[in-house]
Coordinates of C-alpha atoms in Angstrom, one line a residue:
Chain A
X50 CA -4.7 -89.3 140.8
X51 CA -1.1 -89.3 139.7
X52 CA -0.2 -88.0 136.4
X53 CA 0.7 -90.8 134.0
X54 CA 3.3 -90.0 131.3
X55 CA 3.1 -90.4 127.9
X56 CA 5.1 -94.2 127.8
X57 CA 3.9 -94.9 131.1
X58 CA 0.2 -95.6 131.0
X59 CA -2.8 -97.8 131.4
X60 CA -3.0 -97.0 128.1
X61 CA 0.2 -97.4 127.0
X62 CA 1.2 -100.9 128.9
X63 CA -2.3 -102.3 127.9
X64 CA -1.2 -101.7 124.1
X65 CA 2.3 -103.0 124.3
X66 CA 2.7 -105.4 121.4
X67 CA 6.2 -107.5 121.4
X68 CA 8.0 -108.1 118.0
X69 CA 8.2 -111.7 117.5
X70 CA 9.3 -112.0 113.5
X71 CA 9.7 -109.5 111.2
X72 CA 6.6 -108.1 110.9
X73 CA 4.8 -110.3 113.4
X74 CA 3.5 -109.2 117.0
X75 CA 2.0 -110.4 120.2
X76 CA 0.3 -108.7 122.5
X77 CA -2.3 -109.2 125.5
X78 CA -5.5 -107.3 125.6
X79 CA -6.7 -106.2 128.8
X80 CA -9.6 -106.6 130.0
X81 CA -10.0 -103.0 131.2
X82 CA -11.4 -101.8 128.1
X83 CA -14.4 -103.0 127.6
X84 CA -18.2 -101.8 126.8
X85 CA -20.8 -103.8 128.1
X86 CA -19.3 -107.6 127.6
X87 CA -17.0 -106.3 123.9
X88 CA -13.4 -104.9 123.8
X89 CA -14.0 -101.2 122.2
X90 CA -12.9 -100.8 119.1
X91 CA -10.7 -98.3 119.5
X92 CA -9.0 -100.1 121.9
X93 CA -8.2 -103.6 119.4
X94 CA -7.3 -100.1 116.1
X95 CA -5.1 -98.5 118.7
X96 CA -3.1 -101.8 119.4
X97 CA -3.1 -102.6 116.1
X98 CA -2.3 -99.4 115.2
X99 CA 1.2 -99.5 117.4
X100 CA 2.4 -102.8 115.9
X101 CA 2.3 -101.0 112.6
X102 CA 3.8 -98.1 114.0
X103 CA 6.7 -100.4 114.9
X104 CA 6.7 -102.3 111.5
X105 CA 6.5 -100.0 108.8
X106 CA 9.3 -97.2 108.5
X107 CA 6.6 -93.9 109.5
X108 CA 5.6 -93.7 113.3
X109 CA 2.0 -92.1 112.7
X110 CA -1.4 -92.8 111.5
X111 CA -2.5 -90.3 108.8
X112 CA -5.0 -92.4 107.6
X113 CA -5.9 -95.6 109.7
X114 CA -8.9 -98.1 108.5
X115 CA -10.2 -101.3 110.8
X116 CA -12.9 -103.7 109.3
X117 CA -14.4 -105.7 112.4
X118 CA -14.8 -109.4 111.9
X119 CA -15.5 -111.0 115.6
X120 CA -15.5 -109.4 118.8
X121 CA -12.1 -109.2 120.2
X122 CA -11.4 -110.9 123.8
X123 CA -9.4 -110.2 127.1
X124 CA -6.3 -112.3 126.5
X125 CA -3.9 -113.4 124.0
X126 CA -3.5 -111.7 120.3
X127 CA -1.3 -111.5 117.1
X128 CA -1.0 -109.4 114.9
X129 CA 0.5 -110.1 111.3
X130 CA 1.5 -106.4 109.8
X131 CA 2.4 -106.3 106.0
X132 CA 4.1 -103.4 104.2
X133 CA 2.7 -102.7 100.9
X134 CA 4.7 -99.3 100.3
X135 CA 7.2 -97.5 101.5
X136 CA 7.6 -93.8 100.4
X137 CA 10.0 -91.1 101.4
X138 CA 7.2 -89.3 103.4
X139 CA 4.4 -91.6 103.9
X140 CA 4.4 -95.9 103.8
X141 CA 1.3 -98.2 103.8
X142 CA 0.9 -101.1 105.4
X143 CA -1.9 -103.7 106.6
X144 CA -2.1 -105.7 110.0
X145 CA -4.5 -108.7 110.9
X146 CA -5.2 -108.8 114.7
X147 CA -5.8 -112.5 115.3
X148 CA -6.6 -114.3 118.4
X149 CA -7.2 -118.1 119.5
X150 CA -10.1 -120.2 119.8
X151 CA -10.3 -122.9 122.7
X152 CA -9.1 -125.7 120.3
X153 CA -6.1 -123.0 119.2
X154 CA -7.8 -122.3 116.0
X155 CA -6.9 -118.5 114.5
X156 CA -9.7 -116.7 114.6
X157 CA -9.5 -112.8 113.1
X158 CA -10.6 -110.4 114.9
X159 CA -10.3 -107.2 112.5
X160 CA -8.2 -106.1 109.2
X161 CA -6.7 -102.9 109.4
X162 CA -5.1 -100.9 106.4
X163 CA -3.7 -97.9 107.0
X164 CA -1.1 -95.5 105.4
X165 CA 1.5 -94.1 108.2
X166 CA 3.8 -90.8 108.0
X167 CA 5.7 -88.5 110.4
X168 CA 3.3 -85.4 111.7
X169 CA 6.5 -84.2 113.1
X170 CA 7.2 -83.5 109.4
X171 CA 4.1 -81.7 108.3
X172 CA 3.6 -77.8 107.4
X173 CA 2.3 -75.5 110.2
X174 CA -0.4 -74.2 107.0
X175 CA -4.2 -74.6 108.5
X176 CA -6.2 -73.2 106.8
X177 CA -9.4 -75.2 108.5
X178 CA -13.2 -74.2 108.2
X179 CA -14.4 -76.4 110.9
X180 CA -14.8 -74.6 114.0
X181 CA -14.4 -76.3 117.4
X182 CA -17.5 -77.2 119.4
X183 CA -19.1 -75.7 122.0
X184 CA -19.0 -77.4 125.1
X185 CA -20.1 -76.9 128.5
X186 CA -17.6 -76.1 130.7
X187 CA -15.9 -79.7 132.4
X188 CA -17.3 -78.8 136.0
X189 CA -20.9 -78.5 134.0
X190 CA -20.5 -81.8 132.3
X191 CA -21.8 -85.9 133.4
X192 CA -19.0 -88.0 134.0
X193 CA -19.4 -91.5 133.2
X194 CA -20.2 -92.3 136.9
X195 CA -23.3 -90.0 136.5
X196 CA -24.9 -92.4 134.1
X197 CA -28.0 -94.4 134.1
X198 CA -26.6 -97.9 135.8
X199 CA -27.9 -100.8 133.7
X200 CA -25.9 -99.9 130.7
X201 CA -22.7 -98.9 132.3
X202 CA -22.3 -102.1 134.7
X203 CA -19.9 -104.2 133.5
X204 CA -18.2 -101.2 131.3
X205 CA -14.7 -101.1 132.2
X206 CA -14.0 -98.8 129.9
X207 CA -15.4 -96.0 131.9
X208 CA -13.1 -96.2 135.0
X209 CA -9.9 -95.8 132.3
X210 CA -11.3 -93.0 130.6
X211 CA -12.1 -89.3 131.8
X212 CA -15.2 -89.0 129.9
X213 CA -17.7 -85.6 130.6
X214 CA -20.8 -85.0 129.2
X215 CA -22.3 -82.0 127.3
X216 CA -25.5 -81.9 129.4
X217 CA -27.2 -80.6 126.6
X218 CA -26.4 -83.7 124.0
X219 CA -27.4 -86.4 127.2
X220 CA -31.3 -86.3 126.6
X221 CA -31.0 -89.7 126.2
X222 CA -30.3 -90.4 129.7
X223 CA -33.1 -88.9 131.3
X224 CA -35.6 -90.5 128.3
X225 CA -35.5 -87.1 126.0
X226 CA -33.2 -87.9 123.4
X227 CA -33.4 -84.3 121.3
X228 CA -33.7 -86.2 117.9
X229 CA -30.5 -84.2 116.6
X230 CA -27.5 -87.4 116.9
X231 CA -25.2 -85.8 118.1
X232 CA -22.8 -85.4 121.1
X233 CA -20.2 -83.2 122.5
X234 CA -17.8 -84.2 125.2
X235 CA -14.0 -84.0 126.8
X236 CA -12.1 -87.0 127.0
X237 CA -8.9 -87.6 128.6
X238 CA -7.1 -90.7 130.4
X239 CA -7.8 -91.5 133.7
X240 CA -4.3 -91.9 135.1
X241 CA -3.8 -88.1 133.2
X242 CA -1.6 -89.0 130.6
X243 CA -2.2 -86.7 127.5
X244 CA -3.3 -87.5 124.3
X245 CA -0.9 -88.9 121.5
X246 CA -1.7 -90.2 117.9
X247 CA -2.7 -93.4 119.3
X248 CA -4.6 -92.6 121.8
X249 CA -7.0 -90.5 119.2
X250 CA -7.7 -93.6 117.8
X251 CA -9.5 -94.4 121.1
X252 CA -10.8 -91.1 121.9
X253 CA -13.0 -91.3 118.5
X254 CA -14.7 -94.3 119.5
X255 CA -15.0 -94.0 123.1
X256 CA -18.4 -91.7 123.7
X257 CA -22.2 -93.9 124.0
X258 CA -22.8 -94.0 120.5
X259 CA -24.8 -91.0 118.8
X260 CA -27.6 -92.8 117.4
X261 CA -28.5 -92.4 121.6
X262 CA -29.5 -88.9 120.7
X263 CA -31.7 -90.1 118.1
X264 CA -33.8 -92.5 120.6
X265 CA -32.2 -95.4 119.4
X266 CA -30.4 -96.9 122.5
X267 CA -29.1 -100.3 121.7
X268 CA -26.1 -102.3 120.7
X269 CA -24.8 -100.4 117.4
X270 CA -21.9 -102.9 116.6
X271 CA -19.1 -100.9 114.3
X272 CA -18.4 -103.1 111.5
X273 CA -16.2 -100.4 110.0
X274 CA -13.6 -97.7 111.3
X275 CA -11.6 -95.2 109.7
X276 CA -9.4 -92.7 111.3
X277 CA -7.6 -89.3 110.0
X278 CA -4.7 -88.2 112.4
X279 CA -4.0 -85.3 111.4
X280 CA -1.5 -83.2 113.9
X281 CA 0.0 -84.6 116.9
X282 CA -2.4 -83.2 119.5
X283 CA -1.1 -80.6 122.1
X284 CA -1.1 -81.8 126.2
X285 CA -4.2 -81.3 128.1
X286 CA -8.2 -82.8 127.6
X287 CA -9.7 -83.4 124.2
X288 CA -13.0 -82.1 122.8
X289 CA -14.6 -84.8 121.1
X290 CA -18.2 -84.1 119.0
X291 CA -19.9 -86.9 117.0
X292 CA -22.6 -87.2 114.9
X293 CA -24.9 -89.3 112.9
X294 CA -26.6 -88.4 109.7
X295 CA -28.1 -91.3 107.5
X296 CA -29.9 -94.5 109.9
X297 CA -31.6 -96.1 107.2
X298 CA -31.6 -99.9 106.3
X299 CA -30.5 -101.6 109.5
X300 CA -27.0 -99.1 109.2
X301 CA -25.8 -96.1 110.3
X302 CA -22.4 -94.2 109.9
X303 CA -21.0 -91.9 112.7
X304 CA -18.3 -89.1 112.5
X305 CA -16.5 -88.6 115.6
X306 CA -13.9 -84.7 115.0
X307 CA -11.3 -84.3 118.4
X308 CA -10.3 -81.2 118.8
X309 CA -7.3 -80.6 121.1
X310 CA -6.6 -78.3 123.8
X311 CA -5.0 -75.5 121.2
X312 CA -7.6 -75.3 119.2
X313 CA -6.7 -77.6 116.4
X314 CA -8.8 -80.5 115.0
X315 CA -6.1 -83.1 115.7
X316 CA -8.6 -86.2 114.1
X317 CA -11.9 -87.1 112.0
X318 CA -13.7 -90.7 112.0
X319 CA -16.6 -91.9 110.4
X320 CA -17.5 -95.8 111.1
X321 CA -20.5 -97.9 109.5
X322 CA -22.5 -99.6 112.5
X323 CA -25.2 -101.7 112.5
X324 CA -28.5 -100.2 113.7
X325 CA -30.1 -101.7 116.8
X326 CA -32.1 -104.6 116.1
X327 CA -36.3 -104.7 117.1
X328 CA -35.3 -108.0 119.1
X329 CA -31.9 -106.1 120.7
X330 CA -33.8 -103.3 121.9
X331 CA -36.5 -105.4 123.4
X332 CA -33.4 -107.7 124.7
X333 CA -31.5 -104.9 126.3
X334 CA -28.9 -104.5 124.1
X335 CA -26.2 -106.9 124.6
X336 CA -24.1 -108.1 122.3
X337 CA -24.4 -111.7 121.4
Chain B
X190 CA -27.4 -90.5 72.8
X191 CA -28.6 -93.4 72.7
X192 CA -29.5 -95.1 76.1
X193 CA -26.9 -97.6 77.7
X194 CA -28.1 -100.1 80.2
X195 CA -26.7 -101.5 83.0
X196 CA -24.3 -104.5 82.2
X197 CA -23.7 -103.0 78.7
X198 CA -21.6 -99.2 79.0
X199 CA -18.3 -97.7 78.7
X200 CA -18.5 -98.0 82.8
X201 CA -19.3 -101.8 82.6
X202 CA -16.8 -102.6 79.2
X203 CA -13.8 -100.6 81.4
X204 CA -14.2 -102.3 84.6
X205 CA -14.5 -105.6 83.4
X206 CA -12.8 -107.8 84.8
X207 CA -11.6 -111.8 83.9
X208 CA -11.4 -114.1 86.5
X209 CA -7.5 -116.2 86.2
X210 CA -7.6 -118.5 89.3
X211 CA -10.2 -118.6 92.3
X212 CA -9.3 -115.1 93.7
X213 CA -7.0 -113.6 90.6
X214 CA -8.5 -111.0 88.5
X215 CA -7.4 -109.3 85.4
X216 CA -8.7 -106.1 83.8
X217 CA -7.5 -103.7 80.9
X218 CA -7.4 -100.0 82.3
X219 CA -9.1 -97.8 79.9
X220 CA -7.6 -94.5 78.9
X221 CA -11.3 -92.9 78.8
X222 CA -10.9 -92.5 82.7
X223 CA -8.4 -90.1 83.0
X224 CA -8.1 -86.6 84.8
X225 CA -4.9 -84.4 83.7
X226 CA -2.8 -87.1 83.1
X227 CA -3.9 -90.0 86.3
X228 CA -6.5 -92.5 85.5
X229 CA -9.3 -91.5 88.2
X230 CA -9.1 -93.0 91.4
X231 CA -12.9 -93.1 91.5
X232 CA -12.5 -95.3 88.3
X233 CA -10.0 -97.6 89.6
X234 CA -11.8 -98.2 92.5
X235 CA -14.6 -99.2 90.8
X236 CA -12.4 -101.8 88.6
X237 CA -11.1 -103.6 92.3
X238 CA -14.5 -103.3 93.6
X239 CA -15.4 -105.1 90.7
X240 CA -13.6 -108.1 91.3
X241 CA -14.8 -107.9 94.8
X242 CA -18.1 -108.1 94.4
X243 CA -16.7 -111.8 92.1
X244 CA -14.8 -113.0 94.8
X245 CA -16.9 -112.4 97.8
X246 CA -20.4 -114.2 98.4
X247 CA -21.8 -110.8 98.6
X248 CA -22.2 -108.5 95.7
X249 CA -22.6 -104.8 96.8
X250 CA -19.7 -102.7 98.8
X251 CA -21.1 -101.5 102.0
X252 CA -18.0 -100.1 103.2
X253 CA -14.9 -99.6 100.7
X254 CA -11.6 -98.3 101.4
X255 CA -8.5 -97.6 98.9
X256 CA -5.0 -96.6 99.6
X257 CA -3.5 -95.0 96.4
X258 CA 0.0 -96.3 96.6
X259 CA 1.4 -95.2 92.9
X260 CA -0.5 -93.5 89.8
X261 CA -2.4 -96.3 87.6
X262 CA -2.0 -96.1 83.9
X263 CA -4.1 -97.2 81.5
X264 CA -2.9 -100.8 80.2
X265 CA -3.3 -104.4 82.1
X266 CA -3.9 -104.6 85.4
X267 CA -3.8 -107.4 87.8
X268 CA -6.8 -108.0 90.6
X269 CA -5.4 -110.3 93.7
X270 CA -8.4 -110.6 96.3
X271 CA -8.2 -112.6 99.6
X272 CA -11.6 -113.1 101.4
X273 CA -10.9 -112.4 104.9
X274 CA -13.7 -113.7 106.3
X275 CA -16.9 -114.9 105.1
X276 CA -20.6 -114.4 107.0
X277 CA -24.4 -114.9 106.6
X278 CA -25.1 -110.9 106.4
X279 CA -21.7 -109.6 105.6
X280 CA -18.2 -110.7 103.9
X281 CA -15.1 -108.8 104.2
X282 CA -12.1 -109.1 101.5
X283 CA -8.5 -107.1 100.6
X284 CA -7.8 -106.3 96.7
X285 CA -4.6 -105.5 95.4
X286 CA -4.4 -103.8 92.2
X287 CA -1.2 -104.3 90.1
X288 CA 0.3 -103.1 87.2
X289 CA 3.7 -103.9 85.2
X290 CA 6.5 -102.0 84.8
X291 CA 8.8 -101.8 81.0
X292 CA 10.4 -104.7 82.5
X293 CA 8.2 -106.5 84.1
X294 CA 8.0 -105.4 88.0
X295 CA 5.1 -105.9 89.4
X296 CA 3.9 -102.3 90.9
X297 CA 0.8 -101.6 93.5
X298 CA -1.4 -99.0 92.3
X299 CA -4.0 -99.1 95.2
X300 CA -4.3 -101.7 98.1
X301 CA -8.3 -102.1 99.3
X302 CA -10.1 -103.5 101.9
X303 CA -14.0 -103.9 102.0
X304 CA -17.1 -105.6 103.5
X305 CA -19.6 -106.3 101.2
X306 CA -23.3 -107.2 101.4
X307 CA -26.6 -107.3 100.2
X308 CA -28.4 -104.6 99.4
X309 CA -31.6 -105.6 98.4
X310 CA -31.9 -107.2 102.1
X311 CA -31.7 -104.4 103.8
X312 CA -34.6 -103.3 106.0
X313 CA -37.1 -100.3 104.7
X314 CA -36.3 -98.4 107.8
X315 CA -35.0 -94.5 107.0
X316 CA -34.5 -92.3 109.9
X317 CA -31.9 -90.1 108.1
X318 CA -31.8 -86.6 109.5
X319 CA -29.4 -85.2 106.5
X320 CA -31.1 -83.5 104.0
X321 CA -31.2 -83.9 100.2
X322 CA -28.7 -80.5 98.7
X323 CA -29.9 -77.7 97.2
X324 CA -28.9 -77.7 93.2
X325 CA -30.2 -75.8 90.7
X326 CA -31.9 -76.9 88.0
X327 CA -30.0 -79.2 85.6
X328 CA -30.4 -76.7 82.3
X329 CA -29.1 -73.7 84.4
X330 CA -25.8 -75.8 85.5
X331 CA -22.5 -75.4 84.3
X332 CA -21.8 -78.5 81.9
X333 CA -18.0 -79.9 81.8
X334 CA -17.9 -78.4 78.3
X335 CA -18.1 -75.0 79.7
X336 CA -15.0 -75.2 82.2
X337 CA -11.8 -73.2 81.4
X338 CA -10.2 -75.4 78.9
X339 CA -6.2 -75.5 80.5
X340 CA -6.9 -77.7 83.3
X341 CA -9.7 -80.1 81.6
X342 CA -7.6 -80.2 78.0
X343 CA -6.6 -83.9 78.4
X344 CA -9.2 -85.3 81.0
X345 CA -10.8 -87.7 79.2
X346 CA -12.8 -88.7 82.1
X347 CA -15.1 -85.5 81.2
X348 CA -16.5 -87.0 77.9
X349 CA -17.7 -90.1 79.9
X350 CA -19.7 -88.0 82.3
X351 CA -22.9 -86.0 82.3
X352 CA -21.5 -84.1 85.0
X353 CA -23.8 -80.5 85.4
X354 CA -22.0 -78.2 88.8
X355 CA -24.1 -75.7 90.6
X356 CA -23.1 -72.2 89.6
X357 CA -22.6 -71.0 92.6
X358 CA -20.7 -73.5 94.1
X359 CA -18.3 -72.4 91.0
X360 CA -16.8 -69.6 91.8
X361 CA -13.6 -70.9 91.2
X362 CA -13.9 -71.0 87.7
X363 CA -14.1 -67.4 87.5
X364 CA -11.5 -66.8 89.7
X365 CA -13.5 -65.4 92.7
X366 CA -14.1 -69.2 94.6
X367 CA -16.6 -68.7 97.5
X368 CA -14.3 -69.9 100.2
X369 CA -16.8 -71.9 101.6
X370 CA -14.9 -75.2 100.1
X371 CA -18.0 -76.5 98.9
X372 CA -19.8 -77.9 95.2
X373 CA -22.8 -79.7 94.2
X374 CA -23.4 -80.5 91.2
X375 CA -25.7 -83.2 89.4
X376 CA -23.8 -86.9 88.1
X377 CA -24.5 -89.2 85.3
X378 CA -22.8 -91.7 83.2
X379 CA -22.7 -90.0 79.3
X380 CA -24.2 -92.5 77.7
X381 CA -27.0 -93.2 80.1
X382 CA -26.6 -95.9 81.7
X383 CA -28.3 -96.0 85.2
X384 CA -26.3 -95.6 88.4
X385 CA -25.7 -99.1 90.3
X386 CA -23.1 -99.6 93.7
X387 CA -20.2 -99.7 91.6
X388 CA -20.7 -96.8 89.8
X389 CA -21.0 -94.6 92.9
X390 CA -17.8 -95.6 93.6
X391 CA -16.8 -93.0 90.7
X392 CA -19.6 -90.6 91.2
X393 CA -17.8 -89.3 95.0
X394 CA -14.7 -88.9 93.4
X395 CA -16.2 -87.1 90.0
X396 CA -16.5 -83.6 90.6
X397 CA -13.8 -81.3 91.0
X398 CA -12.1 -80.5 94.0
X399 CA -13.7 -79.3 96.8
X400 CA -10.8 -77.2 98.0
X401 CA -11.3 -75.0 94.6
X402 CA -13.7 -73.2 96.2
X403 CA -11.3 -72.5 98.9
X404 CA -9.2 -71.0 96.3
X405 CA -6.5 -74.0 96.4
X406 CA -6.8 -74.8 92.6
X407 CA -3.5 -77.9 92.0
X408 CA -3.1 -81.2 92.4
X409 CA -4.9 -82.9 94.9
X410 CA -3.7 -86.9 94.7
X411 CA -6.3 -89.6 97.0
X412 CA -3.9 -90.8 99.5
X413 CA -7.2 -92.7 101.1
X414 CA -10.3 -93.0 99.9
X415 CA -13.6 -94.5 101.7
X416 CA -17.1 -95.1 100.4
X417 CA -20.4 -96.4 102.1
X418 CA -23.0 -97.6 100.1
X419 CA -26.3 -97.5 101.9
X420 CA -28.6 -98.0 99.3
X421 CA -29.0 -99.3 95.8
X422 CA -29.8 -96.1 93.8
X423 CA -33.1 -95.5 92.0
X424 CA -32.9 -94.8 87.8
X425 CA -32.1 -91.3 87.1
X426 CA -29.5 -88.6 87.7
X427 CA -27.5 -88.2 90.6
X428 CA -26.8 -85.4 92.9
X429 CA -23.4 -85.3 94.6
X430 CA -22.5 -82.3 97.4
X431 CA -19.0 -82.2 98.4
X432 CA -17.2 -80.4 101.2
X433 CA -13.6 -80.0 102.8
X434 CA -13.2 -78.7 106.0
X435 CA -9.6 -79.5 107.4
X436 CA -6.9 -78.2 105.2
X437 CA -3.9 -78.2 107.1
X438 CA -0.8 -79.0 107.4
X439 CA 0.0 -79.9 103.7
X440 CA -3.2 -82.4 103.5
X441 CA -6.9 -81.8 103.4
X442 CA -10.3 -84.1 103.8
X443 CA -13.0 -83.9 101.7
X444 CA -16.5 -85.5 102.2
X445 CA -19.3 -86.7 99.6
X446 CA -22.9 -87.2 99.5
X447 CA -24.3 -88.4 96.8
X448 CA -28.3 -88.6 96.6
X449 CA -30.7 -90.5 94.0
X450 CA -33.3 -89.8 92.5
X451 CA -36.1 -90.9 94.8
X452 CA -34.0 -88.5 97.3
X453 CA -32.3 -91.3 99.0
X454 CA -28.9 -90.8 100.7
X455 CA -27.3 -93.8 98.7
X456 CA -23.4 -92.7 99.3
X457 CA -21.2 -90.8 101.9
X458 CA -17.4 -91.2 101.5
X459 CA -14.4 -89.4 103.2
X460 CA -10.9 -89.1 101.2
X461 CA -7.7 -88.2 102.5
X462 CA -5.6 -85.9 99.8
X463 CA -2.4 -84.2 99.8
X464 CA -2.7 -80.5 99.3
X465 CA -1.1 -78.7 96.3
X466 CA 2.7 -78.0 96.9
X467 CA 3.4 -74.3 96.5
X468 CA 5.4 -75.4 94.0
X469 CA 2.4 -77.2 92.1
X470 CA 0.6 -73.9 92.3
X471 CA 3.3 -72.3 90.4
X472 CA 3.6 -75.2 87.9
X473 CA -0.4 -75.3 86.9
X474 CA -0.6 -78.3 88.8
X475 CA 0.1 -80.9 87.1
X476 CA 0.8 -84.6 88.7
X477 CA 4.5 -85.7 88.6

């Protein structure tokens, strides 16, 4: 496949958002991001994420959170950006991604706040404990076409994304989930164009959720998403792990670390989800 | 001491808040919160969620994120909530938290968005993997009384806690920090009173930094700050772990866990802080 250039994307075009007002933004979200019949969330945060990037006077997410109110829909959006602050090396600002019912009522789709800086500007000190994952090698790994059908079908998602596998974290699709939740994978762009700030707000949201490695296998709807950016990550495929800790009372939370392709651990998520519901795992799964 | 209850503490008197119009909140910041010279962000937080938990239909933050924008002092403050959306399980709502310059200019001091629910309608179910930390026991802990006296002189915040860390998770104090980046310690109010969802909004942000055990030992100011509450916590003392991982690039992350009584993961949060200028190392670290 041809290289795609940073610009010059799937990605890229199917965030575009268009400056209407001061402040205000259209854009149209593509249907080529979904999971089973939903828009992913880190699809709605990314586009969301460039219409603040265009409003407030810092081009990059440092810290970047998304509540999510109703499922986002192929077609139409606004977004409303306000700036709260604006500082000489960070600025905060929130953004309201809105789209339209049938009888053109403004229905919200998710709240973002999010303070913005330049990581252009930051100090070349790291003086990080985390170590990157181990991860099979790519030619070891499941891609996305390896996966059990049913779940997958009508995932468009998968044929935008480069998504492989650790073999060793996919118990859950052959039936042996290994109890730990967690998962380990590379993630790139289909159309090869490499990773920017934005798209790490996708890439931290876009593997099956890790509560599959705990046997729960179901819809695990995020109703909260929160994003560190925290370098501009170098060309070349990500490594992405996640993890869940704490599944108790109907919630859980999952932490998602990318790692780039130099060795540095370019972002860290954690989102609240809803835990699968009894009736949604004897359902199949699908979101209502 | 005698025994506070909940409803009737220093916590409860210095996050009250007074409902102005449908939605308009005032409080009085106490000075009793303070760390150096900054009123706690932990403390703050607590004061918005406050009014939160008024304005919503739903009293207890599930997921809770601040954005410091500019120190808070103690004095009047001004609560403006908006509920975003409102729904049978779940209610999400922004809170800005104002304060008034010498001559009269409204200033932002942190800008929040949370979803707020229920917590007594959550389901039994625990499948948490993470496991309760390792302290030791209370009477061999290092009270707040026995830190080095320069950098606790004016944090009045100390007297209002019953805060006991880990000795070996306190290296730092003795000038040989483990370099792990890690502390535990035990958390309760000082004069009794029970922990409730608000006040774990103060006990992740309580403890010293984490990065003093990486030998980092200034100023590190919240730029974000993000709670979960995923359980109402059980009578008794607390036990908080933190850890920081990623310190790079002039900023650093650091996690909490905080654990009740009946060993029940009740909190995780995430913040995003600013690491110490070299300058602020030279200067003892003081906030500007």
């Amino acid at each position: 496949m041809a290289q795609a250039s940073l610009g010059d994307s799937e990605f890229d075009r199917d965030t575009a958002v268009t400056r209407r007002t001061p402040g205000t933004y259209t854009a149209v979200l593509s249907p080529g991001w979904s999971i089973i019949r939903a828009l992913n969330g880190g699809y709605t945060l990314a586009t969301a994420g460039r219409a603040l990037s265009r409003a407030l006077p810092h081009p990059d997410p440092f810290s970047i959170t998304a509540h999510y109110l109703t499922p986002a829909a192929p077609g139409p959006a606004g977004i409303r950006t306000e700036t709260v602050r604006t500082g000489r090396t960070v600025s905060t600002g929130t953004a309201a991604l809105v789209q339209y019912a049938q009888d053109g009522t403004e229905v919200e789709r998710l709240r973002v706040v999010a303070t913005y800086g330049d990581l252009d500007d930051l100090t070349d000190e790291v003086r990080t404990s985390a170590k990157p994952p181990a991860i099979a090698p790519r030619e070891e790994c499941f891609r996305s076409s390896d996966a059990p059908g049913d779940i997958f079908a009508d995932s468009t998602l998968l044929q935008r994304l480069d998504v492989r596998m650790d073999p060793a974290t996919c118990g859950w699709a052959v039936g042996r989930p290994s109890g730990a939740g967690e998962m380990r994978g590379w993630f790139g762009l289909a159309d090869g164009r490499d990773p920017d700030p934005l798209s790490l707000l996708l890439a931290v949201d876009a593997l099956p959720p890790a509560a599959f490695e705990l046997g729960v296998t179901g819809w695990t709807p995020t109703v909260e998403l929160t994003v560190h950016v925290r370098a501009r990550p170098a060309p070349g495929p990500l490594r992405v792990s996640i993890a869940t800790r704490n599944l108790a009372g109907g919630f859980l939370e999952e932490d998602a670390e990318v790692w780039d392709s130099a060795d540095r651990l370019v972002a860290q998520s954690r989102q609240l989800a809803r835990a699968p519901r009894p009736k949604d795992l004897a359902a199949g799964a699908r979101p209502s």
